[in-house]
Each structure stands twice: as structure tokens, then as C-alpha cells.
Coordinates of C-alpha atoms and ligand atoms in Angstrom, one line a residue:
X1383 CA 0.0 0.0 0.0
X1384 CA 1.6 3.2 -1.0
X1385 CA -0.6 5.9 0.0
X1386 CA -2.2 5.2 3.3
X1387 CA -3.3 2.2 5.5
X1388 CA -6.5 3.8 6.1
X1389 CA -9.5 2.4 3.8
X1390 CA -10.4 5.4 1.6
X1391 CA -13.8 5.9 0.2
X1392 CA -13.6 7.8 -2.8
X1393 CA -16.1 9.1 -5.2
X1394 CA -16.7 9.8 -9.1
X1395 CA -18.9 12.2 -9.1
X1396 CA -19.9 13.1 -13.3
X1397 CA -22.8 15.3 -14.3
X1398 CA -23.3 13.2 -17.5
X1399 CA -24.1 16.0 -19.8
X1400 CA -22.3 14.5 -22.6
X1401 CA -20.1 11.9 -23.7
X1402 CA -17.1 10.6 -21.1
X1403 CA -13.9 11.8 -22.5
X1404 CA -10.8 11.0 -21.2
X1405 CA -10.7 13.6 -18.7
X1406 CA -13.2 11.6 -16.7
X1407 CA -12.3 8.3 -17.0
X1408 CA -9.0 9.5 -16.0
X1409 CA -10.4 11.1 -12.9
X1410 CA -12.3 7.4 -12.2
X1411 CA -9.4 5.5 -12.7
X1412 CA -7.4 6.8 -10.3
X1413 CA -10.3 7.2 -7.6
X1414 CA -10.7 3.5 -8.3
X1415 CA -7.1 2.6 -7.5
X1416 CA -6.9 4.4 -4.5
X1417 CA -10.2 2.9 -3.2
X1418 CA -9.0 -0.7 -4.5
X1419 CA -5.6 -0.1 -3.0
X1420 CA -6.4 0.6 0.5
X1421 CA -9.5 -1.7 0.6
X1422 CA -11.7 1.0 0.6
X1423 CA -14.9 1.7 -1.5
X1424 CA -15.6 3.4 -5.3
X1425 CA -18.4 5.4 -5.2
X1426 CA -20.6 6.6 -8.1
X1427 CA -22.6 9.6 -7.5
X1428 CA -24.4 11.5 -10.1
X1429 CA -24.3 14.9 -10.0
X1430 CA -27.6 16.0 -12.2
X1431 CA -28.7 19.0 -10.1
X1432 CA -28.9 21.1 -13.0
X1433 CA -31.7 19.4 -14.7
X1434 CA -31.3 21.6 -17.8
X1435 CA -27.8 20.1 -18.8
X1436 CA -28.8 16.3 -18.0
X1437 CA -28.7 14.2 -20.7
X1438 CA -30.0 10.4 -19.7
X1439 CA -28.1 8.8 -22.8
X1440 CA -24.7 10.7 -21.0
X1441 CA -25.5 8.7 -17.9
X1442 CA -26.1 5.5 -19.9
X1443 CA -22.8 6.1 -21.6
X1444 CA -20.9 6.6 -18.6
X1445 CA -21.9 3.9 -16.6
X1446 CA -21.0 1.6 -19.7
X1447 CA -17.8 3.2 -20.2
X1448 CA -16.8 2.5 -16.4
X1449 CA -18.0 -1.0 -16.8
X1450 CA -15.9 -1.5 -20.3
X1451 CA -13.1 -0.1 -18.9
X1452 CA -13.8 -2.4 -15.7
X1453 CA -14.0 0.4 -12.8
X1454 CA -17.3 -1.4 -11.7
X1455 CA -18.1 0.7 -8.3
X1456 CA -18.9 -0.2 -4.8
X1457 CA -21.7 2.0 -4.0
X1458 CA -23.7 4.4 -5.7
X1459 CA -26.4 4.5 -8.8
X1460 CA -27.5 0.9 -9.9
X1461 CA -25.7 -0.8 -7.2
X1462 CA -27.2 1.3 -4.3
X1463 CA -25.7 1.3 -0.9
X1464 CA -25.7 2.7 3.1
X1465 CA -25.5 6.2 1.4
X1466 CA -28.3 6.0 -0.8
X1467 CA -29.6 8.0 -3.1
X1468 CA -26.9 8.5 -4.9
X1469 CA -28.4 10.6 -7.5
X1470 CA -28.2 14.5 -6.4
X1471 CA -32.0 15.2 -7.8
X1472 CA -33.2 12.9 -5.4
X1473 CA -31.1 14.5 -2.7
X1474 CA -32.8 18.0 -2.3
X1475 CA -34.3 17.5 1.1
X1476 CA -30.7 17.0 2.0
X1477 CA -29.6 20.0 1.1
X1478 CA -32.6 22.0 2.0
X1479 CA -31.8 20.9 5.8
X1480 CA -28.3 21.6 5.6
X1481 CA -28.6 25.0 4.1
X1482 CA -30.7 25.8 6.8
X1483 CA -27.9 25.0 9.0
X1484 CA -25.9 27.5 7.7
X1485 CA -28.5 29.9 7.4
X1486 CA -28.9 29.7 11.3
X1487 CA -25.5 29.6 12.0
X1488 CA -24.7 33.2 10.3
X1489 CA -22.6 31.2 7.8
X1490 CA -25.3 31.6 4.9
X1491 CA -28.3 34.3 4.3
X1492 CA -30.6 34.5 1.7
X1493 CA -30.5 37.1 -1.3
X1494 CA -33.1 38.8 -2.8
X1495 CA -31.2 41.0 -5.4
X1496 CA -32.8 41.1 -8.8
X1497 CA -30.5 40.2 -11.6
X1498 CA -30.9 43.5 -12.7
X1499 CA -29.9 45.2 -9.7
X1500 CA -26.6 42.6 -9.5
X1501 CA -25.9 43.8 -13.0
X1502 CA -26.1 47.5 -11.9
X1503 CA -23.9 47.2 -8.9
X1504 CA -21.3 45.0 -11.4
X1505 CA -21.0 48.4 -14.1
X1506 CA -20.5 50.1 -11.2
X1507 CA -17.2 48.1 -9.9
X1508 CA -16.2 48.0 -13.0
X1509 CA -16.4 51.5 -13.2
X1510 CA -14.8 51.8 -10.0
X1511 CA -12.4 49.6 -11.3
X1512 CA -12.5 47.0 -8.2
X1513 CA -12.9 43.2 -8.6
X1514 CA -16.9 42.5 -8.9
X1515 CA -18.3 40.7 -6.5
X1516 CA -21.7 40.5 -4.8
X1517 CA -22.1 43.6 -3.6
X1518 CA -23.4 42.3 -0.1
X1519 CA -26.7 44.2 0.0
X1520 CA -28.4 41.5 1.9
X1521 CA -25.5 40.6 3.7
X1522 CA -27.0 41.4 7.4
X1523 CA -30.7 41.1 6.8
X1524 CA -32.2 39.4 9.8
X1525 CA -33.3 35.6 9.5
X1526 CA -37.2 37.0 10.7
X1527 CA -37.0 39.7 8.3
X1528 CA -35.7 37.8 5.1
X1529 CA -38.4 35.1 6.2
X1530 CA -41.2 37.7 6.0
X1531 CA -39.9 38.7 2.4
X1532 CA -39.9 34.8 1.8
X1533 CA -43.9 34.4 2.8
X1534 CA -44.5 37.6 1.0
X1535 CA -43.4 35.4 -2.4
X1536 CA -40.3 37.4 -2.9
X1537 CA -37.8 35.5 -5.0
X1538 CA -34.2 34.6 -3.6
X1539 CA -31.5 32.6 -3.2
X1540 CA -29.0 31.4 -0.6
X1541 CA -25.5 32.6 -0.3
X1542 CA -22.6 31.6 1.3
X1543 CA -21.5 34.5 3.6
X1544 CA -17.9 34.8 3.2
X1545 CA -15.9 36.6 5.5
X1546 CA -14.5 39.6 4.3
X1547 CA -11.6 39.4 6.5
X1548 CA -8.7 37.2 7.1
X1549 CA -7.3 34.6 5.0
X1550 CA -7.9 30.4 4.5
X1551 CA -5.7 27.8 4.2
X1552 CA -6.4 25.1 2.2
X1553 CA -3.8 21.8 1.2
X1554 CA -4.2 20.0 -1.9
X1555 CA -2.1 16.7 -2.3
X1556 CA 0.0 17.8 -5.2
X1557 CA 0.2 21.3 -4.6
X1558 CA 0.2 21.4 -1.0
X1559 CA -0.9 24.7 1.1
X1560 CA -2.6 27.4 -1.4
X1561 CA -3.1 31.0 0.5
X1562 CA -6.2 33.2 -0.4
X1563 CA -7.4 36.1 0.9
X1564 CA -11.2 36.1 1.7
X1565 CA -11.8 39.4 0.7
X1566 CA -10.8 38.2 -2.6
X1567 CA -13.5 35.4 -2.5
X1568 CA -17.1 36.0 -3.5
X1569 CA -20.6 35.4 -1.5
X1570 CA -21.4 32.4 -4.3
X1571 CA -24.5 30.8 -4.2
X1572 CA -25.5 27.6 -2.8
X1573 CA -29.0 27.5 -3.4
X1574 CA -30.7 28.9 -6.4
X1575 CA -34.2 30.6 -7.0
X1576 CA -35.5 27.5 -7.7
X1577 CA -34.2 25.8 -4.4
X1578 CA -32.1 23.7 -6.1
X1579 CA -28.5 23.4 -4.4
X1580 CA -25.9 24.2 -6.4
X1581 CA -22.5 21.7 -7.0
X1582 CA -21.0 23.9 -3.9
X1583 CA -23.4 22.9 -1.6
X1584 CA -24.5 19.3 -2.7
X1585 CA -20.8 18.3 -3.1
X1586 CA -20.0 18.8 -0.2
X1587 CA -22.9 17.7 2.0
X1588 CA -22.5 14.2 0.3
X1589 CA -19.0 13.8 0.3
X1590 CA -19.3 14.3 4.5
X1591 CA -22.3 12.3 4.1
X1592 CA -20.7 9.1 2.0
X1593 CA -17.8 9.8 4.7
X1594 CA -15.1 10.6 2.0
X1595 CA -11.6 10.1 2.4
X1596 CA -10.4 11.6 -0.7
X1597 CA -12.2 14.3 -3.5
X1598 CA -9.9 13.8 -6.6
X1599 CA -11.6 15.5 -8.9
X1600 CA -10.5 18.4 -12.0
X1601 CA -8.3 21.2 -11.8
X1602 CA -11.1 23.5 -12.7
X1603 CA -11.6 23.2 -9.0
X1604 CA -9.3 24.8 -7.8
X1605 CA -10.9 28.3 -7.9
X1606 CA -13.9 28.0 -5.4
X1607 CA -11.7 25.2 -3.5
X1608 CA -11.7 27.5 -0.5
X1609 CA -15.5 28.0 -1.1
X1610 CA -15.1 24.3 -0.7
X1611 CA -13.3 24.5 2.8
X1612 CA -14.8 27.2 4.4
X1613 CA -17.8 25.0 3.7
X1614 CA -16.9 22.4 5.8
X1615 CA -15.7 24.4 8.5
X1616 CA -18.6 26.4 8.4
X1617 CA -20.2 22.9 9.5
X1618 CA -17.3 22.1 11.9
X1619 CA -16.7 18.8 9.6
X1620 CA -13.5 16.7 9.1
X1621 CA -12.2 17.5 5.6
X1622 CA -11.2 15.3 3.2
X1623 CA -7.5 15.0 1.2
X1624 CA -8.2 17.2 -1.6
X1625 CA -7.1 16.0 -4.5
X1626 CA -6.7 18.2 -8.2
X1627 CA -5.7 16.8 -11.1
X1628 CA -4.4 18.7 -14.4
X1629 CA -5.7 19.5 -17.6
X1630 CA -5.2 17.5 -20.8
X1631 CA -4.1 19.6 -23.8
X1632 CA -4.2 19.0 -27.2
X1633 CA -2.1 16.6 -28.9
X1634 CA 0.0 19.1 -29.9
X1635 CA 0.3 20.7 -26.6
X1636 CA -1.1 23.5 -26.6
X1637 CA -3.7 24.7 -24.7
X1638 CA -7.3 22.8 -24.3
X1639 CA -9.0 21.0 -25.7
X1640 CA -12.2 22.6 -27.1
X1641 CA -15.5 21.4 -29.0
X1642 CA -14.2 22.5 -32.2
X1643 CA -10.8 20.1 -31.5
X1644 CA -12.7 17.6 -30.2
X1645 CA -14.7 17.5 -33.6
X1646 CA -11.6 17.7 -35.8
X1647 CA -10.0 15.0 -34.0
X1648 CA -12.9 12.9 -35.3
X1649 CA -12.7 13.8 -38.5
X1650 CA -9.1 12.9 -38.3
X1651 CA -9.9 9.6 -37.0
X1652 CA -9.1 9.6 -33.5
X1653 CA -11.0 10.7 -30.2
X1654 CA -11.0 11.5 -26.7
X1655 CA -14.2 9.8 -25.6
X1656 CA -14.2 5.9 -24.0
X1657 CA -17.2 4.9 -26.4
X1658 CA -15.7 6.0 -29.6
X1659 CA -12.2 4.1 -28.3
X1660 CA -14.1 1.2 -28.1
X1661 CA -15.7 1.3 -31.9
X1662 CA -12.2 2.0 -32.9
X1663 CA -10.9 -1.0 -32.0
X1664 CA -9.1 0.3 -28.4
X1665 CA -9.2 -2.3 -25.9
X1666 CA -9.9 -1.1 -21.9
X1667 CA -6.5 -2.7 -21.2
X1668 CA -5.0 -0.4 -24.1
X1669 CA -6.7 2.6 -23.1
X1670 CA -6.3 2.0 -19.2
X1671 CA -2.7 2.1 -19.2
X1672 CA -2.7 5.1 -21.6
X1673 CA -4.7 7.2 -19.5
X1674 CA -2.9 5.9 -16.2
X1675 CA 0.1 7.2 -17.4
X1676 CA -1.2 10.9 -18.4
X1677 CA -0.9 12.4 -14.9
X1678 CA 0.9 9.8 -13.4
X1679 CA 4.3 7.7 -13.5
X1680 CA 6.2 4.8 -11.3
X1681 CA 9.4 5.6 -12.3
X1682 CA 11.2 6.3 -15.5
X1683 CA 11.3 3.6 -17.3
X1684 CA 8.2 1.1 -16.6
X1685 CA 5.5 1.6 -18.9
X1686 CA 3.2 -1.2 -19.6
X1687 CA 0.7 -1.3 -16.4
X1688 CA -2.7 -3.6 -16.1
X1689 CA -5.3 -3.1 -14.1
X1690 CA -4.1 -5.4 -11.1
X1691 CA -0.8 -3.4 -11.2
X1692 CA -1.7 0.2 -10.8
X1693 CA -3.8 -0.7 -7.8
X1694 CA -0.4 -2.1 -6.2
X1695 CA 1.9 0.9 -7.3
X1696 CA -0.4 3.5 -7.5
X1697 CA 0.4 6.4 -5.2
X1698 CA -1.4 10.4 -5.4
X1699 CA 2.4 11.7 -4.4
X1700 CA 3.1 10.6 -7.9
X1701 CA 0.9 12.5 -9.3
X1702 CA 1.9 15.4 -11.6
X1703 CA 0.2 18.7 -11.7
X1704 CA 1.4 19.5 -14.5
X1705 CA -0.9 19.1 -17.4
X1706 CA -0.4 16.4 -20.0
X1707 CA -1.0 16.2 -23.7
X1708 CA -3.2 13.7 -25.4
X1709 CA -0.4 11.7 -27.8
X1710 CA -2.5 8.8 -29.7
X1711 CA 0.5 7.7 -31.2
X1712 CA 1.1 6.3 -27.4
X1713 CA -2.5 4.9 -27.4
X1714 CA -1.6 3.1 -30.3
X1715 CA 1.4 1.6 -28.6
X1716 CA -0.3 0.8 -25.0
X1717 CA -2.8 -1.2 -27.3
X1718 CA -0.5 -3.2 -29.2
X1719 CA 1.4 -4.0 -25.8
X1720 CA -2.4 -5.2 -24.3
X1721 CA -3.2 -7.0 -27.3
X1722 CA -0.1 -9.0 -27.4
X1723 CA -0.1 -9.6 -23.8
X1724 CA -3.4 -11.0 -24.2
X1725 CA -4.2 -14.6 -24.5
X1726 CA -5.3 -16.9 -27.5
X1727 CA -8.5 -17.4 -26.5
X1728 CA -9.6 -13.8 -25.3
X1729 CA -8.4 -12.5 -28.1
X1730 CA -10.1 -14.9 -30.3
X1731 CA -13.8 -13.6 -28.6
X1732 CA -12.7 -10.2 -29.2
X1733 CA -11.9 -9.6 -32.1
X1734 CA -15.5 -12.2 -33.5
X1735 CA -17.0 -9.4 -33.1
X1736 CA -15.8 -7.5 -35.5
X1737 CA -15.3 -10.2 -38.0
X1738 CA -19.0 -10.3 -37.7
X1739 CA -19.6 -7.1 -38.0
X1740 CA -18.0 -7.4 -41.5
X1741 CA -20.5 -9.9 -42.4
X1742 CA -18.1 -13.0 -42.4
X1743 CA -18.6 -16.4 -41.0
X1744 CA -16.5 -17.1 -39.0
X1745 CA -15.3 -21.0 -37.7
X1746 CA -14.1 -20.9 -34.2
X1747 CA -11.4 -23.0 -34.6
X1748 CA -10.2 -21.3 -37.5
X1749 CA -10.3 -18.2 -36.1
X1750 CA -8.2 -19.6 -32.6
X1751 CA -5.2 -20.4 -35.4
X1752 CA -5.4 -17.2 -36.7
X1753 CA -5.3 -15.4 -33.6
X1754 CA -1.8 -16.2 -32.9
X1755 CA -0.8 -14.9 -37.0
X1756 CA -2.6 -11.4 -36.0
X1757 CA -1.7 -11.0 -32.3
X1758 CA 2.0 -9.7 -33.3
X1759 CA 0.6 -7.0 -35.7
X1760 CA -2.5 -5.3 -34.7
X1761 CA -3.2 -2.0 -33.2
X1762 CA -6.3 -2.2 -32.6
X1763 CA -8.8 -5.2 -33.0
X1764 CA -10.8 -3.5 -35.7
X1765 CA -7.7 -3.9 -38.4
X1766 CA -8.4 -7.9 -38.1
X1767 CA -10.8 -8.1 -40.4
X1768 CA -9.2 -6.1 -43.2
X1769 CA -6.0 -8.4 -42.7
X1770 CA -7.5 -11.0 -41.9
X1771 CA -11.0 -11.4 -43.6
X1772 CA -9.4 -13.6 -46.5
X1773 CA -9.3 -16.8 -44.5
X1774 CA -13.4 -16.8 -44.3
X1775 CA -13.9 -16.2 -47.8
X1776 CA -14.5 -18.7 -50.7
X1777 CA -12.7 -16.9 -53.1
X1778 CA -10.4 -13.7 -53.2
X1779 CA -10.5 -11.2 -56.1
X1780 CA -6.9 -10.1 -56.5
X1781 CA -6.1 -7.2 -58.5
X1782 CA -4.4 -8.3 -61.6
X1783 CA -1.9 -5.3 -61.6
X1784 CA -1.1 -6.1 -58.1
X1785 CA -0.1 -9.9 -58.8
X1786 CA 2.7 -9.1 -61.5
X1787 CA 6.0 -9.2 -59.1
X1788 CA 7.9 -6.1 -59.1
X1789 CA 10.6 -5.9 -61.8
X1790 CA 8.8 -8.8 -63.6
X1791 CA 6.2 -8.1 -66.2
X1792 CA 2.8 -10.1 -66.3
X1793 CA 4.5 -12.8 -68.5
X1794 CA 7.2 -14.4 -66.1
X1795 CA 4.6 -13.3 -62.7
X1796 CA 2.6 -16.0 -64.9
X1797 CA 6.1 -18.1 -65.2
X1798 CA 7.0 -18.2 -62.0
X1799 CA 3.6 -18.9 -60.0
X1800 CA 2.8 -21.8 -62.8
X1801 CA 6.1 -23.3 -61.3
X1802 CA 5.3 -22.4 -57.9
X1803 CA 2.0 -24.2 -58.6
X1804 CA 3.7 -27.4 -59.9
X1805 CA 6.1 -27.6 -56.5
X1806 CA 2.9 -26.8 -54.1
X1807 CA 1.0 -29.6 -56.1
X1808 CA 3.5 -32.0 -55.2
X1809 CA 4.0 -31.2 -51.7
X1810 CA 3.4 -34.3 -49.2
X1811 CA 3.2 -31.9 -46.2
X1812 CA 1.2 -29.0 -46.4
X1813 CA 3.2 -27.3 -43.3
X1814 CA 4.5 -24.5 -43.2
X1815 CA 8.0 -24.1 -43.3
X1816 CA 8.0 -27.1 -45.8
X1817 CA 6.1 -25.0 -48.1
X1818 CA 8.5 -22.5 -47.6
X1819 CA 11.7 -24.2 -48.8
X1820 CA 10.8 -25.6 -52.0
X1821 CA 9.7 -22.3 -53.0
X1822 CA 13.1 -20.3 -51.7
X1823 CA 15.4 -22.8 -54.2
X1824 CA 13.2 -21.9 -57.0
X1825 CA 13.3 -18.5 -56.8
X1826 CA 17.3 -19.2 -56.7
X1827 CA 16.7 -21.5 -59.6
X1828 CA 14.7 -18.7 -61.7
X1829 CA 17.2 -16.2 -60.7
X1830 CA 14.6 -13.6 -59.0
X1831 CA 14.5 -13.1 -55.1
X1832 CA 12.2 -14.8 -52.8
X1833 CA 10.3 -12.0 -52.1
X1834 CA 9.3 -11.2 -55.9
X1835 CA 8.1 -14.5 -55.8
X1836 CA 6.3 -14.7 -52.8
X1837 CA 4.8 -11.5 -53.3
X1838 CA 2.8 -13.0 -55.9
X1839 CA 2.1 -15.7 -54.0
X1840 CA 1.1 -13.5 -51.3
X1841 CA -1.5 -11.3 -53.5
X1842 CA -2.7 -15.0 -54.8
X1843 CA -4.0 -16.5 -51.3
X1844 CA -4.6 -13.2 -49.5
X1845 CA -6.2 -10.9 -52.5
X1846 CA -3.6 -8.7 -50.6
X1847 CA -0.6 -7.1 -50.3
X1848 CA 0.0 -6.9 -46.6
X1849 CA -0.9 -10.4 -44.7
X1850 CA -0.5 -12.1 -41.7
X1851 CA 2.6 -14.4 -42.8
X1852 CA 2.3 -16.0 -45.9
X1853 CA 3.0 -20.1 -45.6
X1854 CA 1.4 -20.0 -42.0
X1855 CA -1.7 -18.5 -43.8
X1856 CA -1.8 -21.0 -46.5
X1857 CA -1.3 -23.7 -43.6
X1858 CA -4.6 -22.7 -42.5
X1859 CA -6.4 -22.3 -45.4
X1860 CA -5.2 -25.6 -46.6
X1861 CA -4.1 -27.3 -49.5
X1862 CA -7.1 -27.4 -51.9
X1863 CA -8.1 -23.1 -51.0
X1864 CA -4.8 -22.8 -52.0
X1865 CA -4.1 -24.2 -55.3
X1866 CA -7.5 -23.0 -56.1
X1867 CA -5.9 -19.5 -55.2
X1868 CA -3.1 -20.3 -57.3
X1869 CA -4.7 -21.0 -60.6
X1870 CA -7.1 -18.3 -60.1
X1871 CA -3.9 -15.8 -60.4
X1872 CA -2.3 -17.8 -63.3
X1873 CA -5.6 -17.1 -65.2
X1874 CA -5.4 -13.4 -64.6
X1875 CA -2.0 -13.1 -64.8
X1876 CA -2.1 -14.8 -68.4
X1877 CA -5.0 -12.7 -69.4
X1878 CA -3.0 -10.2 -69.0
X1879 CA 0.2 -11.1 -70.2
X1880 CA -2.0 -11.8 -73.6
Ligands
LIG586 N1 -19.9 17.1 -11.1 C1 -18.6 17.6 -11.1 C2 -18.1 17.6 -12.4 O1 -18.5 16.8 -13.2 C3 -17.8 16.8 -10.1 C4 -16.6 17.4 -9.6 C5 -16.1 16.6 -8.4 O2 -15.6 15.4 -8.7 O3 -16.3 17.0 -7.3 O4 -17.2 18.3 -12.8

């Protein structure tokens, strides 16, 4: 255990407004490995108190991403708990009671100002040139009085009354202690017009609730984090380890990422959100490590990291604040890693899938030989079937151009695969590497190199330039597919030598 002996119980806490990106699962993973490491508990809250951004299909999305990734939580929506509801909307009561707390113990009032009279007092900071804030009309308005204006049907809102005085504190884990002045912070809201709490409020009523450990959550953060504090304290609660964890940038590392990015990148064939990984042919273990190591390191030189590990060697002190830019062409390499570390079998279910999805048959056992032919060259699963679809077909359709060997014209490709025919028809083993042989002392018979001639041979079986290897293939696809093959590209290859 690196981090603590105590058992934490961490949250993810999403508003599923849109798809999960990396930013999020990245936030998940690492709550995960802290809770997994210490024996603790992963919590999934949803944070839908603004009902206008909710998007039901986001929270559908999420909780499949976590579950493909494999950060299956402890406690929280679907799996319920001791902290139940773990849904903010159905939480208000909750909030209600405890902003009533702080309304009675001076640490909250409620606001009446009209948004037009906050935008009039704003022009006029401005003007004045000081930092706008609320300007505190309401500040000192008596509990009885502002609950007269409350009967009366007056509209408001509840703020948190910030002191205007003196300075807080606070400690994040990778930053350590962060000074601000109070008179620099505002009197933000906690509850709005409507009476629903706002993320300030709810958040941290639940996290004391669900008896958090740990709040790892964005950078973004960081701004109202001593809202966040003097929250608790107004409540005379035991505050968490704060955790807050950097910004990706874009691949080329600068700045954000925005919408507009995010869109190009899918245009350019690549993406930062889970689901979109997965169509592309990403697999979790791929992607996990990736993301594990965008924030985070164990040392300088150890790179490939499942699941199983990071919970051991996972620690927040090696965390870095310093944001990190999204570089596919290390997705790309984490996946190859994952899928070669992976065995037979699992990758043989895998990847069916997408051989289906391609509308081929595929045979089980055929496909289990395969695997092993593929395993050393994908990058992601969703290149089998272009590679490897030939083996499930009756018949290939070669391009004619492609099958004349380079520096040969259509006349001796024709030649030289008739022979190659002739020694394949007479072989007593159809195994690979005794295919092979024959072959290599006829190409030094014919004078050409072996690769002219087995690049015809290679377009011939496959319909393809680029294949799994070649006499392993034909192994598989047997003797009779073959030579069928074979004479298929004599035939076009004569056509066009005529
Ligand atoms: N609902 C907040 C968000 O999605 C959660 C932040 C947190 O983890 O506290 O940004």
C-alpha cells in the first residue's frame, strides 16, 4: 500500500451532460485505484442537479464506459448502498436541511437582489475599477426579516457569507498549502431561485455524508476550492484530502482541448471519448494504461501497467500537476502491448465481433489459429478483419496489376507462379516451413529473389498485399483453398500477359 493504510472511500462524481472523455475516466481511474488499494470503497454519484444540462443517454454512456473499462463501483447509482440515493436530484431534502444549517448559524443568508440590480452594482465596480463581486446588499438582513420577504413570495436565493476578513488555508495533495485572501472570494451561491443546491453545496454535503476520504476531482476546481473548505468548517466537519488533477491539452500541446478540437479530431480519425475508443478497436487494457500514465508515472522507465498493477503501485504523491498532452501515437502503442499480452482465447472472442460485423462467417477453430498470426501486428482489433478477412472467404478477387511481381512483367509473374504451382502440387506436407523451402530454391533457380516470388504468391492466397505471414496463412487455409488460389492468379495473370 503506498498511499495510506487507512481504507479510503472515494467518489466519481460526473454530471453526465455528454459523452465521457478521457478527462473523466482518467479522474475514475485513479479514484478506483486508491479505493481498491487501501481496501476501501468506489463510489458513483451523479451529480444531475442542473436538470437543464442532464442528458439520460450521458449517464447511460458513462456507466458503460466505467463498466468496459472495468471500474465497476462499490456504492452508488444501480448498485445502491448505506448512502443511498446517490443521485443528487433525489437529494434536495438534504440540502434543504443543511442550508438551513448554515442559514442559522450566520454562515449563509438568503439574497433577494434582482439580476438586474446585481448587473447595476457589477457596471459600477467596474467602473470603479474593483474586482466584482456580490455587492453584499443583503448581507446582514435578519433571519425573521428575510423570512417575512420569503412568505411575501419574494424570489431569492442562498448565499454563502464569506468573510471579508482574514485569509484560508487550504492543502491540496499535489500542490500542498494554497493561501487566499477572503476578501478576494465572493458570497457564491449555494441555493438557487429554484431551491435547487448548487454543485457547492450538494458536493459537499454528500462527500461528509458518504464519509469521504479523498475528493480527486478536476483542476477546474481549484478556484472556489476555499469556497469548498470554508464550507466544511462552516459545518465544523473533518475535511477530506483534496485532491486536483491537471488539464489534458491537445495533442500538440497547446492549450485545451475545445468542441471545435474535439470534432476535428474525429474527423481525423481519432477521439478522446471511451465509447468512440471502443468502436475503434481500443481495448480497456490499451486505453487504461494510456490514460494511467497521463498524470501519473512509477518511475522512468516502466511503462506497460494492467489493471491489477496500478492498484499495487499507484500512489497520489506521484501524481503530476502539470498538465499532459493527449499523444495517440502512445494509445496506439499501449494497445499493441495489451493486445499481445493478451491470451489466444480472449483475443479470439474479441476480435469475432468485428469479423461479424463485417458480415463473415467465421469458424471458431479457425479463427483460434489465426489469432496467434494477428496478435503480433495489430493495433487495434478493428484492423483484423481487413487483414485477416481472406481466411473466411470462398474466393479472393486479387487485382491483376497487383499480382505481376515487381521488376517482372505479367509474363514471367505467370512463369513463376505456374512453377510455384507445380512444387505446391507436389508437396506431401502442407506445413509450413516445408512450403516454404521448396519455393526459396526456385526462386534461386529462376534467378529472381524470394520475395518477388512470394509476393505474388502473397496477393494470390490473400487478394492482398499486406498479410498475416504468408505459408502460416496458407497452412490454414489448406491445400485445396490454396491451389484454387493459385490458378485463379495464373488465369489473370495470363489474361493479362496476352
Ligand atoms: N460534477 C462535477 C463535475 O462533473 C464533479 C466534480 C467533483 O468530482 O467533485 O465536474
Amino acid at each position: 500500500m503506498t498511499d495510506s493504510s487507512q481504507a479510503a472511500r472515494v467518489r466519481f462524481a460526473p454530471s453526465p451532460t455528454g459523452l465521457t472523455h478521457l478527462g473523466s475516466a482518467r479522474t475514475a481511474l485513479y479514484n478506483y485505484l486508491l479505493a481498491k488499494q487501501t481496501g476501501g470503497k468506489f463510489i458513483l454519484r451523479i451529480e444531475d442537479t442542473d436538470s437543464k444540462r442532464y442528458v439520460a443517454e450521458a449517464e447511460d454512456d458513462l456507466k458503460d464506459s466505467l463498466k468496459w473499462l472495468g471500474l465497476n463501483w462499490d456504492e452508488g447509482v444501480e448498485v445502491q448502498g448505506p448512502h443511498a440515493p446517490y443521485r443528487q436530484s433525489e437529494r434536495k431534502a438534504i440540502y434543504r436541511e443543511h442550508a438551513q444549517e448554515l442559514l442559522e448559524n450566520g454562515h449563509a443568508f438568503y439574497c433577494f437582489c434582482t439580476p438586474k440590480e446585481l448587473e447595476a452594482a457589477r457596471q459600477e465596480q467596474i467602473k470603479r475599477k474593483e474586482q466584482t463581486r456580490y455587492p453584499g446588499t443583503c448581507r446582514n438582513l435578519s433571519l425573521e426579516d428575510a423570512q417575512q420577504r420569503i412568505k411575501a413570495g419574494e424570489e431569492h436565493v442562498i448565499r454563502f457569507k464569506m468573510p471579508r476578513e482574514g485569509s484560508i488555508t487550504v492543502t491540496d495533495e499535489l500542490r500542498g498549502e494554497i493561501t487566499f485572501e477572503n476578501k478576494n472570494l465572493d458570497d457564491y451561491i449555494l441555493v438557487k431561485s429554484d431551491g435547487q443546491a448548487l454543485y457547492h453545496l450538494a458536493a459537499m454535503v454528500d462527500d461528509h455524508l458518504m464519509e469521504i476520504t479523498h475528493v480527486t476531482r478536476g483542476e477546474e476546481w481549484l478556484a472556489t476550492f476555499p469556497l469548498h473548505v470554508h464550507i466544511y468548517r462552516a459545518f465544523g466537519w473533518q475535511e477530506p484530502k483534496w485532491v486536483h488533477l491537471s488539464v489534458f491539452l491537445k495533442p500538440q500541446g497547446k492549450g485545451k482541448m475545445s468542441k471545435r478540437d474535439t470534432e476535428q479530431m474525429k474527423l481525423s480519425g481519432q477521439s478522446i471519448f471511451v465509447k468512440d475508443l471502443e468502436d475503434m478497436g481500443y481495448i480497456p487494457e490499451g486505453v487504461i494504461n494510456w490514460i494511467a500514465l497521463m498524470g501519473w508515472s512509477y518511475d522512468d522507465k516502466t511503462e506497460f501497467f494492467r489493471l491489477e498493477n496500478l492498484i499495487e503501485l499507484f500512489s497520489i504523491k506521484k501524481l503530476n500537476p502539470s498538465p499532459a498532452a493527449i499523444d495517440f501515437k502512445k494509445l496506439d502503442h499501449f494497445n499493441g502491448l495489451h493486445i499481445r499480452a493478451l491470451e489466444v482465447k480472449d483475443l479470439a472472442q474479441r476480435l469475432l465481433p468485428f469479423f461479424e460485423a463485417e458480415g463473415y462467417e467465421v469458424d471458431d477453430d479457425k479463427l483460434k489459429d489465426i489469432v496467434p498470426l494477428l496478435q503480433e501486428r495489430l493495433v487495434t482489433i478493428d484492423d483484423a478483419p481487413s487483414l485477416a478477412g481472406f481466411f473466411f472467404k470462398d474466393e479472393v478477387e486479387p487485382n491483376p496489376e497487383e499480382l505481376v511481381a515487381k521488376g517482372l512483367n505479367a509474363e514471367e509473374s505467370a512463369n513463376l507462379a505456374q512453377k510455384t504451382l507445380s512444387i505446391l502440387e507436389q508437396a506431401t506436407d502442407w506445413e509450413h516451413d516445408s512450403l516454404q523451402e521448396p519455393l526459396r530454391a526456385l526462386a534461386d533457380e529462376m534467378e529472381v529473389k524470394a520475395g518477388q516470388l512470394f509476393g505474388i504468391l502473397r496477393v494470390a492466397i490473400t487478394g492482398q498485399r499486406v498479410s498475416p505471414p504468408l505459408f502460416e496463412s496458407m497452412e490454414i487455409i489448406g491445400r485445396e483453398t490454396s491451389l484454387k488460389r493459385i490458378k485463379k492468379a495464373i488465369a489473370l495473370l495470363e489474361a493479362q500477359a496476352a
